Every structure is written in C-alpha cells, then in structure tokens.
Amino acid sequence: DIVMTQSPDSLAVSLGERATINCKSSQSVLYSSNNKNYLAWYQQKPGQPPKLLIYWASTRESGVPDRFSGSGSGTDFTLTISSLQAEDVAVYYCQQYYSTLPFFGPGTKVDIK
Amino acid sequence: QVQLVQSGAEVKKPGASVKVSCKASGYTFTSYGISWVRQAPGQGLEWMGWISAYNGNTNYAQKLQGRVTMTTDTSTSTAYMELRSLRSDDTAVYYCAREDESNRGGAFDIWGQGTMVTVSS
C-alpha cells in the first residue's frame, strides 16, 4: 500500500499571506509512460463534502482560484495558497490515485492567524 | 448539472446492515467509476472501495473485505454500498464520489452530499 503523510497537521496564516502544505508518498506516484503524477488535492470545509482542487499534482480544477497551486513530483508534493482568504479556512487532503488503493493523507487544517 | 445525490441518514444497531444509495445525474453513468469514502466524526477521509459502473468490477479496502458490497443499477444510474455486521466504529459520514479516469486519471471530481450512519444500541 502507498502511505500518504502530510505536514504540518495544522497551520495558521494571516490574511493575504502564503500557506504551504506538504504531502509525501511512501513510493513514487509518477507514472513513467505518460510522465504524470497521480496526486490530487482536496479542500473540505466544515459540514461539506471534499472538493477537488488539483489533479495530476499541478492541474487546477475548473473554477478553482489561481491562488491555489500544486507542485512536486515522485514522492514529494506541495499545495500553496499564495494569498490566504477567509474562505480558504478548511482541511486540505492529498490523495494518490497511482495504485488501485487510492488512499488519502491525514489532512492539514488551515486557519486564520 | 452533474451531481450525485445520496440517501438520507440512518441509525442502526450493532450487528445490523446498512445500504446507502448514490443516484447520478447529468452524465453517462457507465463511463465513470464510483468510489465510496467514509469519515468518522472529527477524523480524516478513509477510502472504502470502488466499483466500475461499466461492468460492475469492484475493489475493496482490505479492512472491509467480507463486510462491504458495492453494486450498481445502470437502469436508474444508482450506486449502492452495503455494510454488514455494523460496529460502533462504523459511525461516520459516507460519501460516494465519481472517479474520472479518462480526463483526470482517476481523481474524484464529483462528490455526493454525504450520508450520516450512526451505529448505536
């Protein structure tokens, strides 16, 4: 099984400042035949289902603000919120879908400082 | 619009079974897979398993093998998840999610609203 870890567990950032979340997989999720990383990021606000933000590690889902960006390759990935807005308070999860067991990371809670 | 609409909240006794439905609309049901994900109160997301709406093939998380069954009814574009021998630690919100392999490699792009299942004596 591919195990996903995230850091930090939580962070508090001032409005307008940058938030950075890290995600690490226990093995590479880069598929060599198409050079794509099978890694997604989701945002979950209280009382709501998760929402897809990023897939292929760095492709923003339609309608997602461009302050959200994903980067990384292989086993190490980052979600960056370039200028935190009040509506970005949420828990963020990474997920690998490289294997047939598409497990999630434990989540990172983002709050306003 | 593309959406997944799940059945309502359930309260079950330990040892009972629950069957949650997930009705798809706005897209060709058989062109995508459906995964089920659960979230215990205050906890993270746990992937439970997947079913192909095209041919009914399934893949379950090992910890749920033998207790979970996922099915589809293509005539009504509905997916079902049945969990048996319920325990208190099965108390969770259960989500269905569309798995888009064609365009996103398998990322979960559409989610149901969630179904709360409470297991209590």
PDB file of C-alpha atoms in Angstrom:
ATOM      1  CA  ASP A   1       0.000   0.000   0.000  1.00  0.00           C
ATOM      2  CA  ILE A   2       1.090   3.563  -0.680  1.00  0.00           C
ATOM      3  CA  VAL A   3       1.011   5.535   2.569  1.00  0.00           C
ATOM      4  CA  MET A   4       0.464   9.283   2.435  1.00  0.00           C
ATOM      5  CA  THR A   5       1.749  11.700   5.054  1.00  0.00           C
ATOM      6  CA  GLN A   6       1.151  15.441   5.344  1.00  0.00           C
ATOM      7  CA  SER A   7       2.826  18.259   7.217  1.00  0.00           C
ATOM      8  CA  PRO A   8       2.087  20.253   9.186  1.00  0.00           C
ATOM      9  CA  ASP A   9      -1.007  18.877  10.918  1.00  0.00           C
ATOM     10  CA  SER A  10      -2.325  22.426  11.131  1.00  0.00           C
ATOM     11  CA  LEU A  11      -1.224  25.963  10.403  1.00  0.00           C
ATOM     12  CA  ALA A  12      -2.478  29.470  10.991  1.00  0.00           C
ATOM     13  CA  VAL A  13      -1.682  32.149   8.440  1.00  0.00           C
ATOM     14  CA  SER A  14      -2.545  35.842   8.310  1.00  0.00           C
ATOM     15  CA  LEU A  15      -4.972  37.016   5.658  1.00  0.00           C
ATOM     16  CA  GLY A  16      -3.124  37.723   2.429  1.00  0.00           C
ATOM     17  CA  GLU A  17      -0.108  35.658   3.427  1.00  0.00           C
ATOM     18  CA  ARG A  18       1.136  32.409   1.888  1.00  0.00           C
ATOM     19  CA  ALA A  19       0.145  28.968   3.176  1.00  0.00           C
ATOM     20  CA  THR A  20       2.188  25.904   2.257  1.00  0.00           C
ATOM     21  CA  ILE A  21       1.172  22.289   2.840  1.00  0.00           C
ATOM     22  CA  ASN A  22       3.446  19.334   2.203  1.00  0.00           C
ATOM     23  CA  CYS A  23       2.487  15.802   1.188  1.00  0.00           C
ATOM     24  CA  LYS A  24       4.743  12.786   0.903  1.00  0.00           C
ATOM     25  CA  SER A  25       4.000   9.356  -0.540  1.00  0.00           C
ATOM     26  CA  SER A  26       5.767   6.176   0.582  1.00  0.00           C
ATOM     27  CA  GLN A  27       6.562   5.359  -3.044  1.00  0.00           C
ATOM     28  CA  SER A  28       6.633   7.267  -6.289  1.00  0.00           C
ATOM     29  CA  VAL A  29       3.280   8.152  -7.870  1.00  0.00           C
ATOM     30  CA  LEU A  30       4.908   9.254 -11.126  1.00  0.00           C
ATOM     31  CA  TYR A  31       3.767   7.061 -14.000  1.00  0.00           C
ATOM     32  CA  SER A  32       6.721   6.871 -16.375  1.00  0.00           C
ATOM     33  CA  SER A  33       4.737   6.094 -19.536  1.00  0.00           C
ATOM     34  CA  ASN A  34       2.936   9.468 -19.507  1.00  0.00           C
ATOM     35  CA  ASN A  35       5.153  11.422 -17.085  1.00  0.00           C
ATOM     36  CA  LYS A  36       2.156  12.285 -14.905  1.00  0.00           C
ATOM     37  CA  ASN A  37       1.996  12.320 -11.137  1.00  0.00           C
ATOM     38  CA  TYR A  38      -1.175  10.634  -9.879  1.00  0.00           C
ATOM     39  CA  LEU A  39      -1.678  13.016  -6.983  1.00  0.00           C
ATOM     40  CA  ALA A  40      -4.724  15.131  -6.119  1.00  0.00           C
ATOM     41  CA  TRP A  41      -5.522  17.802  -3.546  1.00  0.00           C
ATOM     42  CA  TYR A  42      -8.958  18.288  -1.972  1.00  0.00           C
ATOM     43  CA  GLN A  43     -10.426  21.028   0.193  1.00  0.00           C
ATOM     44  CA  GLN A  44     -13.045  20.211   2.807  1.00  0.00           C
ATOM     45  CA  LYS A  45     -14.963  22.880   4.679  1.00  0.00           C
ATOM     46  CA  PRO A  46     -16.980  22.014   7.808  1.00  0.00           C
ATOM     47  CA  GLY A  47     -20.186  20.167   7.043  1.00  0.00           C
ATOM     48  CA  GLN A  48     -19.373  19.836   3.344  1.00  0.00           C
ATOM     49  CA  PRO A  49     -18.040  17.044   1.147  1.00  0.00           C
ATOM     50  CA  PRO A  50     -14.475  17.339  -0.131  1.00  0.00           C
ATOM     51  CA  LYS A  51     -13.892  19.411  -3.261  1.00  0.00           C
ATOM     52  CA  LEU A  52     -11.296  18.596  -5.894  1.00  0.00           C
ATOM     53  CA  LEU A  53      -8.761  21.439  -6.208  1.00  0.00           C
ATOM     54  CA  ILE A  54      -5.788  19.971  -8.056  1.00  0.00           C
ATOM     55  CA  TYR A  55      -5.155  16.797 -10.055  1.00  0.00           C
ATOM     56  CA  TRP A  56      -2.082  15.478 -11.871  1.00  0.00           C
ATOM     57  CA  ALA A  57      -0.258  17.172  -8.950  1.00  0.00           C
ATOM     58  CA  SER A  58      -0.419  20.610 -10.563  1.00  0.00           C
ATOM     59  CA  THR A  59      -3.523  20.973 -12.769  1.00  0.00           C
ATOM     60  CA  ARG A  60      -6.153  23.212 -11.224  1.00  0.00           C
ATOM     61  CA  GLU A  61      -9.726  22.012 -11.442  1.00  0.00           C
ATOM     62  CA  SER A  62     -12.047  24.283 -13.399  1.00  0.00           C
ATOM     63  CA  GLY A  63     -13.297  27.171 -11.264  1.00  0.00           C
ATOM     64  CA  VAL A  64     -10.576  26.909  -8.637  1.00  0.00           C
ATOM     65  CA  PRO A  65      -8.958  30.301  -7.942  1.00  0.00           C
ATOM     66  CA  ASP A  66      -5.418  30.696  -9.237  1.00  0.00           C
ATOM     67  CA  ARG A  67      -4.104  31.446  -5.749  1.00  0.00           C
ATOM     68  CA  PHE A  68      -4.135  27.647  -5.332  1.00  0.00           C
ATOM     69  CA  SER A  69      -1.207  25.854  -6.932  1.00  0.00           C
ATOM     70  CA  GLY A  70       0.280  22.391  -6.727  1.00  0.00           C
ATOM     71  CA  SER A  71       3.843  21.321  -7.338  1.00  0.00           C
ATOM     72  CA  GLY A  72       6.209  18.401  -6.851  1.00  0.00           C
ATOM     73  CA  SER A  73       6.965  15.072  -8.428  1.00  0.00           C
ATOM     74  CA  GLY A  74       7.669  11.481  -7.491  1.00  0.00           C
ATOM     75  CA  THR A  75       7.128  11.307  -3.733  1.00  0.00           C
ATOM     76  CA  ASP A  76       7.139  14.938  -2.551  1.00  0.00           C
ATOM     77  CA  PHE A  77       4.365  17.413  -3.251  1.00  0.00           C
ATOM     78  CA  THR A  78       3.237  20.852  -2.125  1.00  0.00           C
ATOM     79  CA  LEU A  79      -0.035  22.751  -2.133  1.00  0.00           C
ATOM     80  CA  THR A  80       0.420  26.514  -1.958  1.00  0.00           C
ATOM     81  CA  ILE A  81      -2.212  29.139  -1.279  1.00  0.00           C
ATOM     82  CA  SER A  82      -0.460  32.295  -2.420  1.00  0.00           C
ATOM     83  CA  SER A  83      -2.645  34.816  -0.601  1.00  0.00           C
ATOM     84  CA  LEU A  84      -4.900  33.304   2.045  1.00  0.00           C
ATOM     85  CA  GLN A  85      -8.529  34.423   2.015  1.00  0.00           C
ATOM     86  CA  ALA A  86     -11.092  33.928   4.763  1.00  0.00           C
ATOM     87  CA  GLU A  87     -12.987  31.417   2.626  1.00  0.00           C
ATOM     88  CA  ASP A  88      -9.887  29.194   2.415  1.00  0.00           C
ATOM     89  CA  VAL A  89     -10.264  28.072   6.041  1.00  0.00           C
ATOM     90  CA  ALA A  90     -10.635  24.318   5.630  1.00  0.00           C
ATOM     91  CA  VAL A  91      -8.908  20.973   5.914  1.00  0.00           C
ATOM     92  CA  TYR A  92      -6.789  20.028   2.913  1.00  0.00           C
ATOM     93  CA  TYR A  93      -6.133  16.418   1.910  1.00  0.00           C
ATOM     94  CA  CYS A  94      -3.734  14.958  -0.609  1.00  0.00           C
ATOM     95  CA  GLN A  95      -4.550  11.659  -2.300  1.00  0.00           C
ATOM     96  CA  GLN A  96      -2.583   9.328  -4.523  1.00  0.00           C
ATOM     97  CA  TYR A  97      -4.505   7.555  -7.243  1.00  0.00           C
ATOM     98  CA  TYR A  98      -1.493   5.786  -8.729  1.00  0.00           C
ATOM     99  CA  SER A  99      -2.419   2.489  -7.118  1.00  0.00           C
ATOM    100  CA  THR A 100      -5.760   0.668  -7.055  1.00  0.00           C
ATOM    101  CA  LEU A 101      -5.987   1.659  -3.377  1.00  0.00           C
ATOM    102  CA  PRO A 102      -6.281   5.471  -3.655  1.00  0.00           C
ATOM    103  CA  PHE A 103      -5.566   6.412  -0.045  1.00  0.00           C
ATOM    104  CA  PHE A 104      -5.696   9.907   1.374  1.00  0.00           C
ATOM    105  CA  GLY A 105      -3.264  11.766   3.577  1.00  0.00           C
ATOM    106  CA  PRO A 106      -4.353  12.578   7.142  1.00  0.00           C
ATOM    107  CA  GLY A 107      -5.224  16.185   6.327  1.00  0.00           C
ATOM    108  CA  THR A 108      -3.898  19.648   7.197  1.00  0.00           C
ATOM    109  CA  LYS A 109      -6.125  22.185   8.890  1.00  0.00           C
ATOM    110  CA  VAL A 110      -5.683  25.785   7.741  1.00  0.00           C
ATOM    111  CA  ASP A 111      -6.886  28.659   9.931  1.00  0.00           C
ATOM    112  CA  ILE A 112      -6.560  32.427  10.030  1.00  0.00           C
ATOM    113  CA  LYS A 113      -3.942  33.837  12.412  1.00  0.00           C
TER     114      LYS A 113
ATOM    115  CA  GLN B   1     -25.866  19.602 -13.881  1.00  0.00           C
ATOM    116  CA  VAL B   2     -23.588  16.750 -12.941  1.00  0.00           C
ATOM    117  CA  GLN B   3     -24.417  15.543  -9.452  1.00  0.00           C
ATOM    118  CA  LEU B   4     -24.544  12.624  -7.072  1.00  0.00           C
ATOM    119  CA  VAL B   5     -27.445  12.554  -4.622  1.00  0.00           C
ATOM    120  CA  GLN B   6     -27.251  10.187  -1.670  1.00  0.00           C
ATOM    121  CA  SER B   7     -29.934   8.656   0.520  1.00  0.00           C
ATOM    122  CA  GLY B   8     -30.768  10.001   3.953  1.00  0.00           C
ATOM    123  CA  ALA B   9     -29.302   9.473   7.391  1.00  0.00           C
ATOM    124  CA  GLU B  10     -29.547   6.073   9.039  1.00  0.00           C
ATOM    125  CA  VAL B  11     -29.459   4.856  12.639  1.00  0.00           C
ATOM    126  CA  LYS B  12     -28.615   1.196  13.100  1.00  0.00           C
ATOM    127  CA  LYS B  13     -27.966  -1.185  15.975  1.00  0.00           C
ATOM    128  CA  PRO B  14     -24.679  -3.062  16.281  1.00  0.00           C
ATOM    129  CA  GLY B  15     -24.705  -6.175  14.127  1.00  0.00           C
ATOM    130  CA  ALA B  16     -27.216  -4.765  11.641  1.00  0.00           C
ATOM    131  CA  SER B  17     -26.624  -3.825   7.992  1.00  0.00           C
ATOM    132  CA  VAL B  18     -26.996  -0.541   6.147  1.00  0.00           C
ATOM    133  CA  LYS B  19     -27.376   0.150   2.432  1.00  0.00           C
ATOM    134  CA  VAL B  20     -26.638   3.647   1.147  1.00  0.00           C
ATOM    135  CA  SER B  21     -27.638   4.766  -2.337  1.00  0.00           C
ATOM    136  CA  CYS B  22     -25.998   7.304  -4.640  1.00  0.00           C
ATOM    137  CA  LYS B  23     -28.014   8.479  -7.651  1.00  0.00           C
ATOM    138  CA  ALA B  24     -26.076  10.012 -10.519  1.00  0.00           C
ATOM    139  CA  SER B  25     -27.416  12.548 -12.994  1.00  0.00           C
ATOM    140  CA  GLY B  26     -26.103  14.857 -15.674  1.00  0.00           C
ATOM    141  CA  TYR B  27     -23.578  12.437 -17.174  1.00  0.00           C
ATOM    142  CA  THR B  28     -23.263   8.976 -18.724  1.00  0.00           C
ATOM    143  CA  PHE B  29     -23.252   6.778 -15.640  1.00  0.00           C
ATOM    144  CA  THR B  30     -21.430   3.850 -17.212  1.00  0.00           C
ATOM    145  CA  SER B  31     -18.479   5.988 -18.338  1.00  0.00           C
ATOM    146  CA  TYR B  32     -17.137   6.512 -14.814  1.00  0.00           C
ATOM    147  CA  GLY B  33     -16.344   4.577 -11.687  1.00  0.00           C
ATOM    148  CA  ILE B  34     -17.736   5.291  -8.242  1.00  0.00           C
ATOM    149  CA  SER B  35     -15.677   5.212  -5.078  1.00  0.00           C
ATOM    150  CA  TRP B  36     -17.019   5.226  -1.546  1.00  0.00           C
ATOM    151  CA  VAL B  37     -15.228   7.209   1.147  1.00  0.00           C
ATOM    152  CA  ARG B  38     -16.157   7.498   4.807  1.00  0.00           C
ATOM    153  CA  GLN B  39     -15.299   9.996   7.517  1.00  0.00           C
ATOM    154  CA  ALA B  40     -15.702   9.247  11.198  1.00  0.00           C
ATOM    155  CA  PRO B  41     -16.582  12.227  13.404  1.00  0.00           C
ATOM    156  CA  GLY B  42     -13.631  14.606  13.597  1.00  0.00           C
ATOM    157  CA  GLN B  43     -11.442  12.278  11.549  1.00  0.00           C
ATOM    158  CA  GLY B  44      -9.941  12.143   8.058  1.00  0.00           C
ATOM    159  CA  LEU B  45     -11.071  10.535   4.821  1.00  0.00           C
ATOM    160  CA  GLU B  46     -10.998   6.737   4.518  1.00  0.00           C
ATOM    161  CA  TRP B  47     -11.317   5.163   1.074  1.00  0.00           C
ATOM    162  CA  MET B  48     -13.586   2.129   1.261  1.00  0.00           C
ATOM    163  CA  GLY B  49     -13.701   0.767  -2.241  1.00  0.00           C
ATOM    164  CA  TRP B  50     -14.551   1.267  -5.899  1.00  0.00           C
ATOM    165  CA  ILE B  51     -16.982  -0.074  -8.436  1.00  0.00           C
ATOM    166  CA  SER B  52     -16.945   0.224 -12.192  1.00  0.00           C
ATOM    167  CA  ALA B  53     -20.334   1.421 -13.375  1.00  0.00           C
ATOM    168  CA  TYR B  54     -19.436  -0.057 -16.774  1.00  0.00           C
ATOM    169  CA  ASN B  55     -19.030  -3.713 -15.815  1.00  0.00           C
ATOM    170  CA  GLY B  56     -19.560  -3.953 -12.045  1.00  0.00           C
ATOM    171  CA  ASN B  57     -15.957  -4.829 -11.208  1.00  0.00           C
ATOM    172  CA  THR B  58     -15.102  -3.971  -7.625  1.00  0.00           C
ATOM    173  CA  ASN B  59     -12.064  -3.352  -5.450  1.00  0.00           C
ATOM    174  CA  TYR B  60     -12.443  -3.083  -1.672  1.00  0.00           C
ATOM    175  CA  ALA B  61     -10.177  -1.863   1.089  1.00  0.00           C
ATOM    176  CA  GLN B  62      -8.719  -4.879   2.838  1.00  0.00           C
ATOM    177  CA  LYS B  63     -10.033  -3.895   6.277  1.00  0.00           C
ATOM    178  CA  LEU B  64     -13.622  -4.023   4.976  1.00  0.00           C
ATOM    179  CA  GLN B  65     -13.340  -7.196   2.882  1.00  0.00           C
ATOM    180  CA  GLY B  66     -16.180  -9.557   3.734  1.00  0.00           C
ATOM    181  CA  ARG B  67     -18.383  -6.844   5.255  1.00  0.00           C
ATOM    182  CA  VAL B  68     -18.889  -4.473   2.322  1.00  0.00           C
ATOM    183  CA  THR B  69     -20.603  -4.940  -1.023  1.00  0.00           C
ATOM    184  CA  MET B  70     -20.818  -2.288  -3.742  1.00  0.00           C
ATOM    185  CA  THR B  71     -23.282  -2.606  -6.593  1.00  0.00           C
ATOM    186  CA  THR B  72     -24.802  -0.501  -9.341  1.00  0.00           C
ATOM    187  CA  ASP B  73     -28.128  -0.354 -11.138  1.00  0.00           C
ATOM    188  CA  THR B  74     -27.454   1.076 -14.572  1.00  0.00           C
ATOM    189  CA  SER B  75     -31.193   1.348 -15.335  1.00  0.00           C
ATOM    190  CA  THR B  76     -31.502   4.032 -12.650  1.00  0.00           C
ATOM    191  CA  SER B  77     -27.890   5.313 -12.648  1.00  0.00           C
ATOM    192  CA  THR B  78     -27.602   4.460  -8.992  1.00  0.00           C
ATOM    193  CA  ALA B  79     -24.714   3.040  -6.990  1.00  0.00           C
ATOM    194  CA  TYR B  80     -25.165   1.246  -3.689  1.00  0.00           C
ATOM    195  CA  MET B  81     -22.894   0.489  -0.758  1.00  0.00           C
ATOM    196  CA  GLU B  82     -23.954  -2.135   1.774  1.00  0.00           C
ATOM    197  CA  LEU B  83     -22.044  -2.579   5.024  1.00  0.00           C
ATOM    198  CA  ARG B  84     -22.867  -5.537   7.269  1.00  0.00           C
ATOM    199  CA  SER B  85     -22.156  -6.512  10.874  1.00  0.00           C
ATOM    200  CA  LEU B  86     -22.084  -2.871  11.884  1.00  0.00           C
ATOM    201  CA  ARG B  87     -19.981  -1.790  14.852  1.00  0.00           C
ATOM    202  CA  SER B  88     -19.834   1.475  16.738  1.00  0.00           C
ATOM    203  CA  ASP B  89     -16.661   2.464  14.902  1.00  0.00           C
ATOM    204  CA  ASP B  90     -18.591   2.342  11.602  1.00  0.00           C
ATOM    205  CA  THR B  91     -20.346   5.532  12.722  1.00  0.00           C
ATOM    206  CA  ALA B  92     -19.373   8.018  10.036  1.00  0.00           C
ATOM    207  CA  VAL B  93     -20.461  10.155   7.128  1.00  0.00           C
ATOM    208  CA  TYR B  94     -20.379   8.027   3.987  1.00  0.00           C
ATOM    209  CA  TYR B  95     -19.655   9.708   0.648  1.00  0.00           C
ATOM    210  CA  CYS B  96     -19.849   8.469  -2.909  1.00  0.00           C
ATOM    211  CA  ALA B  97     -17.529  10.106  -5.415  1.00  0.00           C
ATOM    212  CA  ARG B  98     -17.168   9.933  -9.185  1.00  0.00           C
ATOM    213  CA  GLU B  99     -13.805   8.700 -10.313  1.00  0.00           C
ATOM    214  CA  ASP B 100     -12.749  10.363 -13.563  1.00  0.00           C
ATOM    215  CA  GLU B 101     -10.132   8.120 -15.103  1.00  0.00           C
ATOM    216  CA  SER B 102     -10.463   9.434 -18.657  1.00  0.00           C
ATOM    217  CA  ASN B 103      -9.737  13.107 -18.014  1.00  0.00           C
ATOM    218  CA  ARG B 104      -8.144  13.258 -14.604  1.00  0.00           C
ATOM    219  CA  GLY B 105      -6.515   9.857 -14.290  1.00  0.00           C
ATOM    220  CA  GLY B 106      -8.822   8.745 -11.511  1.00  0.00           C
ATOM    221  CA  ALA B 107      -9.198  11.831  -9.307  1.00  0.00           C
ATOM    222  CA  PHE B 108     -12.567  12.202  -7.589  1.00  0.00           C
ATOM    223  CA  ASP B 109     -14.186  15.163  -9.302  1.00  0.00           C
ATOM    224  CA  ILE B 110     -17.815  14.946  -8.137  1.00  0.00           C
ATOM    225  CA  TRP B 111     -18.941  14.057  -4.607  1.00  0.00           C
ATOM    226  CA  GLY B 112     -22.290  13.234  -3.083  1.00  0.00           C
ATOM    227  CA  GLN B 113     -23.551  15.281  -0.178  1.00  0.00           C
ATOM    228  CA  GLY B 114     -22.807  12.537   2.337  1.00  0.00           C
ATOM    229  CA  THR B 115     -24.956  10.144   4.385  1.00  0.00           C
ATOM    230  CA  MET B 116     -24.613  10.007   8.162  1.00  0.00           C
ATOM    231  CA  VAL B 117     -24.723   6.462   9.510  1.00  0.00           C
ATOM    232  CA  THR B 118     -24.926   6.138  13.272  1.00  0.00           C
ATOM    233  CA  VAL B 119     -24.399   2.775  14.932  1.00  0.00           C
ATOM    234  CA  SER B 120     -25.724   2.726  18.460  1.00  0.00           C
ATOM    235  CA  SER B 121     -27.506   0.347  20.775  1.00  0.00           C
TER     236      SER B 121
END
